[in-house]
mmCIF file of C-alpha atoms and ligand atoms in Angstrom:
data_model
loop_
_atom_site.group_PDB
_atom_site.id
_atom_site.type_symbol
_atom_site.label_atom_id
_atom_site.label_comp_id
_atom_site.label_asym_id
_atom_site.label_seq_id
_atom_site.Cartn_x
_atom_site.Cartn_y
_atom_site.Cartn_z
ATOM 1 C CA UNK A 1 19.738 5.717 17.677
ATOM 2 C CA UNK A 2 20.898 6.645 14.482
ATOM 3 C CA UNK A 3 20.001 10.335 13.405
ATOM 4 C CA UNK A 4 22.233 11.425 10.570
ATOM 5 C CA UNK A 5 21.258 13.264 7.487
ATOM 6 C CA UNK A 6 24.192 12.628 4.829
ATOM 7 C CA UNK A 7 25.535 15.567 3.209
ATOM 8 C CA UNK A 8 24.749 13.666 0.112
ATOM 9 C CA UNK A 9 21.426 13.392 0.697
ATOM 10 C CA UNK A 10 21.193 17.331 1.595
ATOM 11 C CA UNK A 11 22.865 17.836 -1.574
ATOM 12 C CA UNK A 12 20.380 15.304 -3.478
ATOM 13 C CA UNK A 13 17.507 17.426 -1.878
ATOM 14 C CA UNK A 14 18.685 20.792 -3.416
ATOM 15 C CA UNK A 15 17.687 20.549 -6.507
ATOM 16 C CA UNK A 16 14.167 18.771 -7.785
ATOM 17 C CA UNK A 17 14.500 15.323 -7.971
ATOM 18 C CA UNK A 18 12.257 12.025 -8.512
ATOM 19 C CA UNK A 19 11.431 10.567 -5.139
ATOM 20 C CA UNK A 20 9.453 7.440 -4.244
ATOM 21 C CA UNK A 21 8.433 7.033 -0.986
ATOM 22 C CA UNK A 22 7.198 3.387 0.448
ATOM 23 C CA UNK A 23 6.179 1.871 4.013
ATOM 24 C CA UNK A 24 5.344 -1.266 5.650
ATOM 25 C CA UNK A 25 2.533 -3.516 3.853
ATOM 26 C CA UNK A 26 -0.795 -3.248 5.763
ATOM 27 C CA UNK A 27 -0.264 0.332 6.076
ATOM 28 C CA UNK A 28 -1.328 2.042 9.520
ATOM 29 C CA UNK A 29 -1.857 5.331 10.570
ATOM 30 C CA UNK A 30 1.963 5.859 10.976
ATOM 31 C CA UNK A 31 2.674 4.646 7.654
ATOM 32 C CA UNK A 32 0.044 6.617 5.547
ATOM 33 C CA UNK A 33 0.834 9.950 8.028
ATOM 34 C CA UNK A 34 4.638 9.847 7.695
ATOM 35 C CA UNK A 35 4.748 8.961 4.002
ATOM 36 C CA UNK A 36 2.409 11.781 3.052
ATOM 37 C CA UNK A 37 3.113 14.226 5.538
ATOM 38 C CA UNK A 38 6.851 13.760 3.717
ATOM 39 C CA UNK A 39 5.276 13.958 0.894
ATOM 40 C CA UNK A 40 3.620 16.914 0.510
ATOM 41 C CA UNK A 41 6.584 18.447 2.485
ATOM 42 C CA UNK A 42 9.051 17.791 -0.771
ATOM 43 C CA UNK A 43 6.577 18.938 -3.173
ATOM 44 C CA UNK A 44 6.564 22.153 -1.880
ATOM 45 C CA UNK A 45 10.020 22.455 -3.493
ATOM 46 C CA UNK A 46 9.420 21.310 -6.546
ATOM 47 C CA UNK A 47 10.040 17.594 -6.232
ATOM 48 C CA UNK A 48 8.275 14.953 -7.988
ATOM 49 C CA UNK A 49 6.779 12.485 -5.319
ATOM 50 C CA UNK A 50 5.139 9.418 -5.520
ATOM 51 C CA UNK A 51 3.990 7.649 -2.453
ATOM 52 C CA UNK A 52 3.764 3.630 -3.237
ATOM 53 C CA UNK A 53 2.246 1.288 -0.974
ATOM 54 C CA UNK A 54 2.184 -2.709 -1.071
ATOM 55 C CA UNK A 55 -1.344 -2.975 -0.605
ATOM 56 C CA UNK A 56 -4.888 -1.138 0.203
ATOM 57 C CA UNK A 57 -5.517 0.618 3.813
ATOM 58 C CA UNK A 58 -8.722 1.318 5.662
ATOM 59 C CA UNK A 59 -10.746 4.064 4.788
ATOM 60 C CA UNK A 60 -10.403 5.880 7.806
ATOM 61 C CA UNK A 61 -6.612 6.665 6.649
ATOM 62 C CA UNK A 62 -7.883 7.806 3.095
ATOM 63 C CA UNK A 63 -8.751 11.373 3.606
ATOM 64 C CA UNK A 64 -5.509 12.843 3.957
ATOM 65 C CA UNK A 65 -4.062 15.434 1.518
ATOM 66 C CA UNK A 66 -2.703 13.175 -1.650
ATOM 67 C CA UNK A 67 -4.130 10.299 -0.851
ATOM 68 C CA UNK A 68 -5.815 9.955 -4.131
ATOM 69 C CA UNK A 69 -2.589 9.585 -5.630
ATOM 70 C CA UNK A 70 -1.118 6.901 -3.618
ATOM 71 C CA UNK A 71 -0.145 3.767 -5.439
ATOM 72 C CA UNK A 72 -1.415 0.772 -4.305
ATOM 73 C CA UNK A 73 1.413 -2.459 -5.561
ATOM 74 C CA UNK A 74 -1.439 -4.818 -5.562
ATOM 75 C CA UNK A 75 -3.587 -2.661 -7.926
ATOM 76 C CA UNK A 76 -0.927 -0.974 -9.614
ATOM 77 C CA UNK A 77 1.987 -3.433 -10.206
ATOM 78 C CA UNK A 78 3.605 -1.687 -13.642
ATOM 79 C CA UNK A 79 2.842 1.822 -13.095
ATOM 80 C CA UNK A 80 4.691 1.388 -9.144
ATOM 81 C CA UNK A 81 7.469 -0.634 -10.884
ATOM 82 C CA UNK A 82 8.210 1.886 -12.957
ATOM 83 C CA UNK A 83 8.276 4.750 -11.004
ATOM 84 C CA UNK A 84 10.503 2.752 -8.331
ATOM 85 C CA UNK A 85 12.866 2.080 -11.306
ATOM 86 C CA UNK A 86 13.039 5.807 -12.611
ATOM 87 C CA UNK A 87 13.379 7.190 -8.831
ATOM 88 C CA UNK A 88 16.884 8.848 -7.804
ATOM 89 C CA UNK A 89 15.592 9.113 -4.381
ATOM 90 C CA UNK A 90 13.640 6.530 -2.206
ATOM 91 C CA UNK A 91 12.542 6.829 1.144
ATOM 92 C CA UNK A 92 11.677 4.280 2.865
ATOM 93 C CA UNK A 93 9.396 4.497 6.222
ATOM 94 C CA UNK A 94 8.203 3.054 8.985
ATOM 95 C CA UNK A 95 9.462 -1.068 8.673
ATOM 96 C CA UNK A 96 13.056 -2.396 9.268
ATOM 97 C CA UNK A 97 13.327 -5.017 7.035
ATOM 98 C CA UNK A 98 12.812 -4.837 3.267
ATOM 99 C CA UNK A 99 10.138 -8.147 3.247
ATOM 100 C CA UNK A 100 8.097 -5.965 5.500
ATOM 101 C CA UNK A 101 7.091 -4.449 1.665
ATOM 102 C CA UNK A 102 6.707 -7.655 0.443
ATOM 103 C CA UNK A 103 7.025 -7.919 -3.497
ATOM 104 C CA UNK A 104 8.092 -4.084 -3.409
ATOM 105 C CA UNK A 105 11.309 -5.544 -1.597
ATOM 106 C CA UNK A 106 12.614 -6.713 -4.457
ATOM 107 C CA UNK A 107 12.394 -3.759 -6.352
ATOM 108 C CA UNK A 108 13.554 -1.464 -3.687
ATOM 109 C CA UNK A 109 16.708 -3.261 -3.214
ATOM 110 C CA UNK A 110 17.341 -3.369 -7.076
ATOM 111 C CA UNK A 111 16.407 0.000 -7.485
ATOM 112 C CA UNK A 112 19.826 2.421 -8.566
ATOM 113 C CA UNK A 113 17.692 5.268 -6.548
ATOM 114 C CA UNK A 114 19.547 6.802 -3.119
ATOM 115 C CA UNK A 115 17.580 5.302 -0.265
ATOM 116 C CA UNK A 116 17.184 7.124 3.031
ATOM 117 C CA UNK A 117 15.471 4.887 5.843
ATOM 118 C CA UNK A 118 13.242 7.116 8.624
ATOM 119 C CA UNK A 119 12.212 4.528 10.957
ATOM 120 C CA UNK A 120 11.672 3.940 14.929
ATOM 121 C CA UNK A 121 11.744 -0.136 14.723
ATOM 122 C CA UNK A 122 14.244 -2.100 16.600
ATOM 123 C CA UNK A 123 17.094 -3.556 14.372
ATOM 124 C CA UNK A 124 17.074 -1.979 11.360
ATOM 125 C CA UNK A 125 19.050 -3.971 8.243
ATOM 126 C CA UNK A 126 21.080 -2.293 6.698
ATOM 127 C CA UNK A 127 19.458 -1.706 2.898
ATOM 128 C CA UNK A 128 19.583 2.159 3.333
ATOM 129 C CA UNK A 129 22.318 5.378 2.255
ATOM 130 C CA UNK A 130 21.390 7.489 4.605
ATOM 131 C CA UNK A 131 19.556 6.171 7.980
ATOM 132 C CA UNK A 132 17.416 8.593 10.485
ATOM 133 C CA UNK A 133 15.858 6.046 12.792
ATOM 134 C CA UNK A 134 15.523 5.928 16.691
ATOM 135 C CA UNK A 135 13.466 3.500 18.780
ATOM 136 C CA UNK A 136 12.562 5.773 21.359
ATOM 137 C CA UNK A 137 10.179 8.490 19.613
ATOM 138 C CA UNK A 138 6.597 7.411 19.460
ATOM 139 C CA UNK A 139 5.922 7.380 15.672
ATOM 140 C CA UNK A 140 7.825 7.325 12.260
ATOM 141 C CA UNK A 141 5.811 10.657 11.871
ATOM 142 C CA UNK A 142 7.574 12.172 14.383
ATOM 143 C CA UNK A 143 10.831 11.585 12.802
ATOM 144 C CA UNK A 144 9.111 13.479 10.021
ATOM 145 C CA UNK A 145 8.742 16.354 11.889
ATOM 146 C CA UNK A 146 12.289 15.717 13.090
ATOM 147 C CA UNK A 147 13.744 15.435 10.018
ATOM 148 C CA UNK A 148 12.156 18.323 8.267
ATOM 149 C CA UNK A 149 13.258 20.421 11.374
ATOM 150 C CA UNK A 150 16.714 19.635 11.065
ATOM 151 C CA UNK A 151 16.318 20.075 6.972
ATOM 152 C CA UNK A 152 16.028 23.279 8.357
ATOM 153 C CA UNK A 153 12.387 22.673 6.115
ATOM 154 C CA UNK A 154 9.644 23.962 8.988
ATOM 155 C CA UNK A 155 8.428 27.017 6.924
ATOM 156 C CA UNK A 156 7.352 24.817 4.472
ATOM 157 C CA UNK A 157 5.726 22.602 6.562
ATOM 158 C CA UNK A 158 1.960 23.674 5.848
ATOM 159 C CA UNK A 159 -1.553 22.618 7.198
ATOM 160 C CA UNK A 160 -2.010 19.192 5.186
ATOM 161 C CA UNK A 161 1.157 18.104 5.718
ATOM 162 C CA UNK A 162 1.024 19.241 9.391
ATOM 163 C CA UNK A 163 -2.519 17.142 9.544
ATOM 164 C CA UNK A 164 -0.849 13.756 7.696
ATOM 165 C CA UNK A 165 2.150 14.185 10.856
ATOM 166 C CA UNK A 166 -0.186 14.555 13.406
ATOM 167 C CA UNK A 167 -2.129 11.672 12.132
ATOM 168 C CA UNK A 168 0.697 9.258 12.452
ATOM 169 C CA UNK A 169 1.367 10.401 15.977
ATOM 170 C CA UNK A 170 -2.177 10.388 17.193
ATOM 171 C CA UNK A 171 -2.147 6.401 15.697
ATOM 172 C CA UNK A 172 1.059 5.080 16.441
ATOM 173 C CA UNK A 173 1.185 7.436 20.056
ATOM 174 C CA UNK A 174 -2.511 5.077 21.046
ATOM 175 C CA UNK A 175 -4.019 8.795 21.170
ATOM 176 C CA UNK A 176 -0.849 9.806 23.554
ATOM 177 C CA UNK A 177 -0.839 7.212 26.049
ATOM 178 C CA UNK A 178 1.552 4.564 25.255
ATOM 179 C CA UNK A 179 4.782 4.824 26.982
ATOM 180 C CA UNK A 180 6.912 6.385 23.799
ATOM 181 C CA UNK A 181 4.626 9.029 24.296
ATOM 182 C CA UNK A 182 7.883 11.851 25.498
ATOM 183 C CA UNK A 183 7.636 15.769 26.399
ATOM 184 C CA UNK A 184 9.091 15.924 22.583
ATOM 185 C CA UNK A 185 5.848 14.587 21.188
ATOM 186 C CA UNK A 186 3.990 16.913 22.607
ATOM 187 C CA UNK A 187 5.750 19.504 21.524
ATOM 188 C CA UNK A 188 5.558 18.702 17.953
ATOM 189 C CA UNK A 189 1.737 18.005 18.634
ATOM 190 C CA UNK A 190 1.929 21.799 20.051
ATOM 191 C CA UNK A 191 3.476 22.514 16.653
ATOM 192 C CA UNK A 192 1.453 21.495 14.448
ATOM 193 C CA UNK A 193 -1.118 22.785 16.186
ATOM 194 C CA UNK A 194 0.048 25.831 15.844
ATOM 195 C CA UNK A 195 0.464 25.390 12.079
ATOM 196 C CA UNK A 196 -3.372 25.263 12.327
ATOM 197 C CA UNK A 197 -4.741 21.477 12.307
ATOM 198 C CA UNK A 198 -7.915 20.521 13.551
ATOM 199 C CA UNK A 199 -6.859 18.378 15.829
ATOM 200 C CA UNK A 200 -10.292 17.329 17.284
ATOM 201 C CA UNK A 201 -11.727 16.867 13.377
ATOM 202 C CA UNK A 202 -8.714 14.511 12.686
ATOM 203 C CA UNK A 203 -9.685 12.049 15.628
ATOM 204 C CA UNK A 204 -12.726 12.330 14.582
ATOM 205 C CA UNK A 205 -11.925 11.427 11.278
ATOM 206 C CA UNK A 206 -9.443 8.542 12.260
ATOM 207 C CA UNK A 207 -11.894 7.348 15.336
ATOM 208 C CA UNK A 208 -15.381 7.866 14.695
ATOM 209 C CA UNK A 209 -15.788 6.029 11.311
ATOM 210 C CA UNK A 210 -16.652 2.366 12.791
ATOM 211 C CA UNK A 211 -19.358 0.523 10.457
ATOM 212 C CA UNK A 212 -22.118 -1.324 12.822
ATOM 213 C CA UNK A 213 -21.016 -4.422 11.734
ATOM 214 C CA UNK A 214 -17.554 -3.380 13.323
ATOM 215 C CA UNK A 215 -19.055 -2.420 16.270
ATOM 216 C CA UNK A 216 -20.815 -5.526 16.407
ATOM 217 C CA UNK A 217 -17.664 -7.426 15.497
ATOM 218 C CA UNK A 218 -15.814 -5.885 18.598
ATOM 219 C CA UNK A 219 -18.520 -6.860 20.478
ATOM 220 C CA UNK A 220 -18.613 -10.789 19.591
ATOM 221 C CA UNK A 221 -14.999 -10.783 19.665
ATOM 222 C CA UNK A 222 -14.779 -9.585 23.321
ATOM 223 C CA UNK A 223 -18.203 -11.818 24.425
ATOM 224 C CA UNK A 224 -17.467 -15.114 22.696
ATOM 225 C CA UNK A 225 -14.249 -15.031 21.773
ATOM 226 C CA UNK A 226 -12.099 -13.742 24.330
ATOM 227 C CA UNK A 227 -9.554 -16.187 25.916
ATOM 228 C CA UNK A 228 -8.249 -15.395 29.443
ATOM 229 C CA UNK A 229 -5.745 -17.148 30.795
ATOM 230 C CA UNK A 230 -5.842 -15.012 34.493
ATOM 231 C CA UNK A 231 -2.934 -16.726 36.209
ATOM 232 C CA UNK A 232 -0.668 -15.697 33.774
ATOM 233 C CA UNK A 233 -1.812 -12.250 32.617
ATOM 234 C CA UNK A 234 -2.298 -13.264 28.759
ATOM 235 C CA UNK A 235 -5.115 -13.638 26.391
ATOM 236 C CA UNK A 236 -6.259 -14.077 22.929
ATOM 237 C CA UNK A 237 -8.854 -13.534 20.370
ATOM 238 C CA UNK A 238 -9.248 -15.493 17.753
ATOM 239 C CA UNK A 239 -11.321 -14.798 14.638
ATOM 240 C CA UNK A 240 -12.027 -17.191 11.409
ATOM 241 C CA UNK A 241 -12.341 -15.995 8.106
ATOM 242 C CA UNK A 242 -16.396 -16.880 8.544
ATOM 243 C CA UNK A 243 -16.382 -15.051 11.527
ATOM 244 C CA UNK A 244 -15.299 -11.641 9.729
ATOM 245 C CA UNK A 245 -17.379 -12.892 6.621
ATOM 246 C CA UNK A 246 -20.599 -12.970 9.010
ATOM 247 C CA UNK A 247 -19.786 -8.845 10.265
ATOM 248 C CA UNK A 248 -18.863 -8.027 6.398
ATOM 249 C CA UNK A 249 -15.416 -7.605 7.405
ATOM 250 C CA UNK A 250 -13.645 -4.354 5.570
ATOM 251 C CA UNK A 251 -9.903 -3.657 6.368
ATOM 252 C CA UNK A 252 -9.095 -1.793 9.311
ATOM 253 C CA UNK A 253 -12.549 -3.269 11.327
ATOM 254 C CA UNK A 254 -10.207 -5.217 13.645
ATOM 255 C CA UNK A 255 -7.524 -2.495 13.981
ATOM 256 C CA UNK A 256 -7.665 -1.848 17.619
ATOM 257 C CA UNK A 257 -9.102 -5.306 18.977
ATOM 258 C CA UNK A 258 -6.092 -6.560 20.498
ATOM 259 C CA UNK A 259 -6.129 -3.721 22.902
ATOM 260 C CA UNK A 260 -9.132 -4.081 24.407
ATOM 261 C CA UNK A 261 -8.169 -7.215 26.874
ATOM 262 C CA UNK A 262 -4.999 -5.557 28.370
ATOM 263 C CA UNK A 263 -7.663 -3.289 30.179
ATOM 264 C CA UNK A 264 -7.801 -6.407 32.690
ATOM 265 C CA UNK A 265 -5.835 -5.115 35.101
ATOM 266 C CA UNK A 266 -3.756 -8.591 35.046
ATOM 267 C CA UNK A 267 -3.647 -8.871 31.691
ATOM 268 C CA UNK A 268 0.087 -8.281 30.653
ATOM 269 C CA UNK A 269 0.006 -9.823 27.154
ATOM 270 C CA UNK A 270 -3.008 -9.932 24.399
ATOM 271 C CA UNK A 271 -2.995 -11.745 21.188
ATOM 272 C CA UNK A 272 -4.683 -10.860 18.492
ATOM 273 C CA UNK A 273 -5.312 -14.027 16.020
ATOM 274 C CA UNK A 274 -7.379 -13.180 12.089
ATOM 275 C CA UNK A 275 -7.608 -15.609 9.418
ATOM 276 C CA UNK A 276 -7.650 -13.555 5.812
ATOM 277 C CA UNK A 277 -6.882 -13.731 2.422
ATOM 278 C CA UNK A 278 -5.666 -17.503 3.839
ATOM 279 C CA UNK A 279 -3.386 -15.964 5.699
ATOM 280 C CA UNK A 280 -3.321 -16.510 9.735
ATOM 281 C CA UNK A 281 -2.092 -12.959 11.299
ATOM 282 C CA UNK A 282 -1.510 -11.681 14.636
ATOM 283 C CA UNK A 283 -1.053 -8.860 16.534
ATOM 284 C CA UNK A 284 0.596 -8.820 20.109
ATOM 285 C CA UNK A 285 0.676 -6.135 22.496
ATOM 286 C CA UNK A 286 2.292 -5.959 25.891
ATOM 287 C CA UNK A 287 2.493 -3.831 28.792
ATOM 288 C CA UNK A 288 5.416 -3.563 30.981
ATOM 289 C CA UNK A 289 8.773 -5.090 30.142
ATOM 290 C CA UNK A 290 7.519 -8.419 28.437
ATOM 291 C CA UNK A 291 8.903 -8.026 24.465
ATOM 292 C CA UNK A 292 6.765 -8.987 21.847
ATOM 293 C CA UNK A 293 9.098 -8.372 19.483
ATOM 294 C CA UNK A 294 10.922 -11.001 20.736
ATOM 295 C CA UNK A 295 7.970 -13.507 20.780
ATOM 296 C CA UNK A 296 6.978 -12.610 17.372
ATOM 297 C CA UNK A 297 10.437 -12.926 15.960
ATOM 298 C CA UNK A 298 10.964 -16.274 17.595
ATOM 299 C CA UNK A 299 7.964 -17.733 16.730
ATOM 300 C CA UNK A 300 5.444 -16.223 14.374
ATOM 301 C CA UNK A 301 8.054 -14.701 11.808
ATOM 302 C CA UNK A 302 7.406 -11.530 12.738
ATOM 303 C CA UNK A 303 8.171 -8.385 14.647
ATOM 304 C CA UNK A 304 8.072 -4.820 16.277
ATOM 305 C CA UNK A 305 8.365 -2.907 18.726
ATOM 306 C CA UNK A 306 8.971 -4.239 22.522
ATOM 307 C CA UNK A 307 5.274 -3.444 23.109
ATOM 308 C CA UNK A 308 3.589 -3.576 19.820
ATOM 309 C CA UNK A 309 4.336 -6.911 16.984
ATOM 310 C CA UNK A 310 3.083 -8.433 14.765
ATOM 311 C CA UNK A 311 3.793 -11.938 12.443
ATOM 312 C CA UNK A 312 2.269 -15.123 10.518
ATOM 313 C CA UNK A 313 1.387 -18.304 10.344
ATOM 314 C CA UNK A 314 2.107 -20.849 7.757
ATOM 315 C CA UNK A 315 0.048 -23.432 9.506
ATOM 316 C CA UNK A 316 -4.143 -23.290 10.217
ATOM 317 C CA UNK A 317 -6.077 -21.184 12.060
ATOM 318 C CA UNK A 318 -6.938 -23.946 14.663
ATOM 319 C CA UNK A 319 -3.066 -25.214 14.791
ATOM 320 C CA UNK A 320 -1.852 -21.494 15.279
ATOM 321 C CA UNK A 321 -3.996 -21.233 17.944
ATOM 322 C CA UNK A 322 -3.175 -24.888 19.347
ATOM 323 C CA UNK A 323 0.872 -23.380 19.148
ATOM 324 C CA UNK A 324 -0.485 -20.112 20.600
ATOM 325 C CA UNK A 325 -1.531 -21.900 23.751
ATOM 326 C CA UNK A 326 1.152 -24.299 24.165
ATOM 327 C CA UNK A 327 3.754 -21.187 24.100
ATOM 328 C CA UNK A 328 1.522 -19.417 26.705
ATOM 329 C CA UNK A 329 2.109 -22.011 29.145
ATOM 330 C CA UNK A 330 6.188 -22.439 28.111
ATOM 331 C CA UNK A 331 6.351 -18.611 28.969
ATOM 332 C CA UNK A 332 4.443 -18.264 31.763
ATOM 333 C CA UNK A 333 7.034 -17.374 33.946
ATOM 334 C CA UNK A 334 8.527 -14.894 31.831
ATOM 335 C CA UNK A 335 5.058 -13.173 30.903
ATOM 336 C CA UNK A 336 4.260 -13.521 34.451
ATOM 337 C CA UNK A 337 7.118 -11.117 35.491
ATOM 338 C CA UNK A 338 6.583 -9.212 33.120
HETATM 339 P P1 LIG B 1 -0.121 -4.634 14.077
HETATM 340 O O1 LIG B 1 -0.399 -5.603 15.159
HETATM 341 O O2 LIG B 1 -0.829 -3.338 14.313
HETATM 342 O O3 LIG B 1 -0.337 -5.176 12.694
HETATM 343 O O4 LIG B 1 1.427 -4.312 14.155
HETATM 344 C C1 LIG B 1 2.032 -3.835 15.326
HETATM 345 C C2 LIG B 1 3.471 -3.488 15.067
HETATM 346 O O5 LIG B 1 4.200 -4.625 14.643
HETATM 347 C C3 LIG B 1 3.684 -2.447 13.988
HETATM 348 O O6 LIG B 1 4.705 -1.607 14.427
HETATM 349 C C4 LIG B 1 4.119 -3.209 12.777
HETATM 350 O O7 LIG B 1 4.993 -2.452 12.013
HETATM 351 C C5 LIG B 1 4.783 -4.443 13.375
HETATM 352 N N1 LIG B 1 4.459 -5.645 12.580
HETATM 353 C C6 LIG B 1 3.229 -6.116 12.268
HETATM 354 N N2 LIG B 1 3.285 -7.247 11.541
HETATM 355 C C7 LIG B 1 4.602 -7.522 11.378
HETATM 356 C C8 LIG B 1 5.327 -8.558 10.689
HETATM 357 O O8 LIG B 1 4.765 -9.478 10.079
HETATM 358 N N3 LIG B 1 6.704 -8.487 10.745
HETATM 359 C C9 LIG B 1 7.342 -7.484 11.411
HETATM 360 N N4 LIG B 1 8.695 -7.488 11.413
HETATM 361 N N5 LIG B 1 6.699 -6.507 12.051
HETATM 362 C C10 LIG B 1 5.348 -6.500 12.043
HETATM 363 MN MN1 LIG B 2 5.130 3.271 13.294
#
């Protein structure tokens, strides 16, 4: 645990400045709640904030205040360039590593801008000025409402932003329940409650937005395409690119999935396997003390947090799957005592 603010970087903050702030590709709830709950945090005193992202998110993330002026790398390569290059001030949060922002790496790390990391990922490398990161609090957004506290910035802290930080905890938290769920959680969630969210509108909003052809999605992928391996305590879910194509797949429909088989009671370890874009992702979860980060570090080029990871792979659906199986078996024992 790392919680510093630099003097320099209280001193940066006095005075307006131009601030970028960017998070992990695919963004989450965590990432699009703790960017613009920062976000419209600075503004209040008179900063000039841009919030870039490496690529689209799903919809139910795009109703937050200042979402419509989020820039999207993929869609927006020159104009996000550009305002990375003129920024004095970059924040970066929510990832570890600088190729969790893909082609915005790059340009981060060239950048001549300050950058401040806000992060709760194991591991952090060390691209970052001034570093505010600890693995222990359930959500990057809550090191938002950390931060601003010790910033000594709460007055400020108003009803959108209060609704973007409460989003990324409500996400990142699985509604509360996960185990970095702390006392101090709910105490911000108290907070910002108190600031005057809606809390049940913003579940609603982040929750009750499936598509039918999501629901029916979830459905298939639990009937038919469930793999249980019960002696063990892991199992997958697989899902081709024709699959997704046949429940008009939009991003964000398979958020969630990979939860679903850890609800067998011996289920320890769920994979998550989507082919898209021609690119074969995953998503691991765990419960109890078996690490997914590790797994996905060692073999799917990937990462986390010791319950929650995710990573690639560079070979076919069917042969990530094939691997997927084989490594089951080689860490049965460990997964088993886990
Ligand atoms: P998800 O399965 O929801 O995509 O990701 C779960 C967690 O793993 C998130 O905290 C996310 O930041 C992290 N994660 C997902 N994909 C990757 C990846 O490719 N590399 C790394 N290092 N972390 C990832
Ligand atoms: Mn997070």
């Amino acid at each position: 645990m790392i919680r510093k603010i630099e003097p320099e970087l209280r001193e940066l903050l006095k005075a307006p400045k131009k601030i970028v702030i960017t998070t992990h590709k695919n963004p989450d709830g965590d990432a699009i709640g703790s960017s613009l709950g920062l976000s419209n945090w600075l503004k209040k005193y008179g900063h000039d904030v841009t919030v870039v992202t490496p690529n689209p998110y799903p919809e139910f993330l795009q109703w937050m205040s200042g979402n419509e002026n989020v820039l999207k790398f993929t869609q927006n390569q020159d104009e996000a360039a550009k305002q990375i290059e003129k920024a004095e001030l970059i924040f970066c949060l929510d990832f570890n590593t600088l190729s969790r922002i893909a082609e915005l790496g790059a340009l981060v790390e060239q950048a001549n801008a300050y950058r401040v990391l806000i992060d709760h990922h194991p591991q952090p490398d060390d691209f970052s000025n001034s570093i505010y990161w600890d693995t222990s609090a359930s959500s990057t957004a809550e090191l938002i409402y950390d931060f601003i506290e010790e910033m000594g910035g709460f007055d400020k802290l108003d009803v959108d932003a209060a609704e973007c930080i409460y989003s990324g905890i409500l996400t990142d938290s699985g509604s509360f329940r996960f185990s970095s769920t702390s006392s101090r959680t709910h105490h911000i969630a108290a907070a910002l409650i108190d600031i005057g969210i809606d809390h049940t509108a913003i579940f609603d909003r982040i929750n009750s937005s499936s598509s039918e052809n999501r629901l029916k999605l979830l459905g298939y992928a639990l009937y038919e395409k469930m793999k249980v391996f019960p002696g063990i305590g892991a199992a997958y879910i697989a899902l081709s690119q024709e699959e997704l194509k046949r429940f008009n797949f939009q991003k964000g429909d398979t958020e969630g999935i990979v939860n679903y088989p850890l609800s067998i009671g011996k289920v320890k370890f769920s994979i998550l396997i989507t082919e898209q874009d021609n690119e074969v992702k995953l998503s691991f979860r765990s419960v109890g003390s078996y690490s997914v980060n590790k797994f996905a570090r060692a073999y799917f080029n990937g990462g986390g947090h010791e319950n929650a990871a995710g990573g690639r792979s560079d070979v076919s659906l069917e042969e990530t799957i094939e691997k997927l199986e084989a490594l089951i078996i080689e860490n049965k024992q460990a997964i088993k005592n886990g």
